[in-house]
C-alpha cells in the first residue's frame, strides 16, 4: 500500500506486522512514471540515498507499482519534491 501526503511518500508493507518506509521531500532527487492504457502504472522515485557496493555506488530508486491514476499520483510526488525546505 502507498500513500502520498503533503509531507511524505509512505510505502506500507506487511499484514500482521506493518512496516512503513517514509520518503520526505528532501529525499526525492527525481520522479518518473510509466502509464498503461488503463491509466494504471508505476511511479519511480529516485532518491538522494546511495547504496555502496564493491564496484562503486548506486543511487536508490523506489517504485510504486500498479498505481491507479498514475499520472495524478506522479504529479503529487513531483509537487511534494518541489516544496520549499522548512528551516
Protein backbone atom coordinates (compact mmCIF):
# COMPACT_ATOMS: atom_id res chain seq x y z
CA UNK A 1 0.00 0.00 0.00
CA UNK A 2 1.21 3.51 -0.80
CA UNK A 3 0.28 6.95 0.49
CA UNK A 4 1.29 10.44 -0.61
CA UNK A 5 0.70 13.23 1.90
CA UNK A 6 1.75 16.87 1.95
CA UNK A 7 4.83 15.81 3.98
CA UNK A 8 5.99 12.44 2.64
CA UNK A 9 5.52 9.37 0.49
CA UNK A 10 4.88 6.21 2.51
CA UNK A 11 5.32 2.59 1.44
CA UNK A 12 3.38 0.37 3.85
CA UNK A 13 4.06 -3.37 3.78
CA UNK A 14 3.04 -6.41 5.83
CA UNK A 15 -0.25 -7.70 7.18
CA UNK A 16 0.12 -8.93 10.76
CA UNK A 17 3.09 -6.67 11.47
CA UNK A 18 3.35 -3.48 9.42
CA UNK A 19 6.47 -1.80 8.15
CA UNK A 20 6.46 1.79 6.90
CA UNK A 21 9.14 3.37 4.73
CA UNK A 22 8.92 7.14 4.57
CA UNK A 23 10.38 9.35 1.84
CA UNK A 24 10.49 13.07 2.60
CA UNK A 25 10.73 15.89 0.02
CA UNK A 26 14.47 16.30 0.66
CA UNK A 27 14.97 12.57 -0.06
CA UNK A 28 13.49 12.89 -3.59
CA UNK A 29 16.00 13.51 -6.39
CA UNK A 30 13.66 12.80 -9.31
CA UNK A 31 10.33 11.29 -10.34
CA UNK A 32 9.37 9.33 -13.46
CA UNK A 33 6.29 7.31 -14.31
CA UNK A 34 5.08 4.76 -16.85
CA UNK A 35 1.39 4.81 -17.74
CA UNK A 36 -0.54 1.90 -19.27
CA UNK A 37 -3.62 2.41 -21.46
CA UNK A 38 -5.98 1.82 -18.49
CA UNK A 39 -4.43 4.72 -16.52
CA UNK A 40 -2.55 2.46 -14.11
CA UNK A 41 1.20 2.44 -13.98
CA UNK A 42 4.37 2.71 -11.97
CA UNK A 43 5.92 5.74 -10.27
CA UNK A 44 9.69 5.59 -9.92
CA UNK A 45 11.19 7.84 -7.23
CA UNK A 46 14.93 8.43 -7.48
CA UNK A 47 16.23 9.19 -4.00
CA UNK A 48 19.27 11.02 -2.73
CA UNK A 49 20.31 7.83 -0.90
CA UNK A 50 23.22 5.83 -2.25
CA UNK A 51 23.97 2.13 -1.83
CA UNK A 52 27.66 1.31 -1.77
CA UNK A 53 28.92 -1.90 -3.37
CA UNK A 54 32.32 -3.40 -4.13
CA UNK A 55 32.07 -1.96 -7.65
CA UNK A 56 31.12 1.57 -6.63
CA UNK A 57 27.81 3.09 -5.65
CA UNK A 58 24.25 3.18 -6.96
CA UNK A 59 21.54 5.75 -6.38
CA UNK A 60 18.49 4.09 -4.76
CA UNK A 61 15.22 4.16 -6.68
CA UNK A 62 11.92 3.31 -5.01
CA UNK A 63 8.99 2.07 -7.08
CA UNK A 64 5.27 2.45 -6.52
CA UNK A 65 3.83 -0.31 -8.72
CA UNK A 66 0.34 -0.80 -10.14
CA UNK A 67 -0.85 2.66 -9.11
CA UNK A 68 -4.30 3.80 -10.29
CA UNK A 69 -4.34 7.26 -11.87
CA UNK A 70 -0.56 7.09 -12.13
CA UNK A 71 -0.23 10.49 -13.82
CA UNK A 72 -2.05 12.18 -10.92
CA UNK A 73 0.00 10.34 -8.28
CA UNK A 74 3.27 11.16 -10.06
CA UNK A 75 2.15 14.81 -10.12
CA UNK A 76 1.56 14.74 -6.36
CA UNK A 77 5.04 13.31 -5.77
CA UNK A 78 6.58 15.97 -8.07
CA UNK A 79 4.67 18.68 -6.21
CA UNK A 80 5.92 17.27 -2.90
CA UNK A 81 9.51 17.32 -4.22
CA UNK A 82 9.15 20.97 -5.24
CA UNK A 83 8.10 22.12 -1.76
CA UNK A 84 10.49 24.55 -0.12
CA UNK A 85 12.56 23.09 2.69
CA UNK A 86 11.33 24.19 6.13
CA UNK A 87 14.01 25.83 8.25
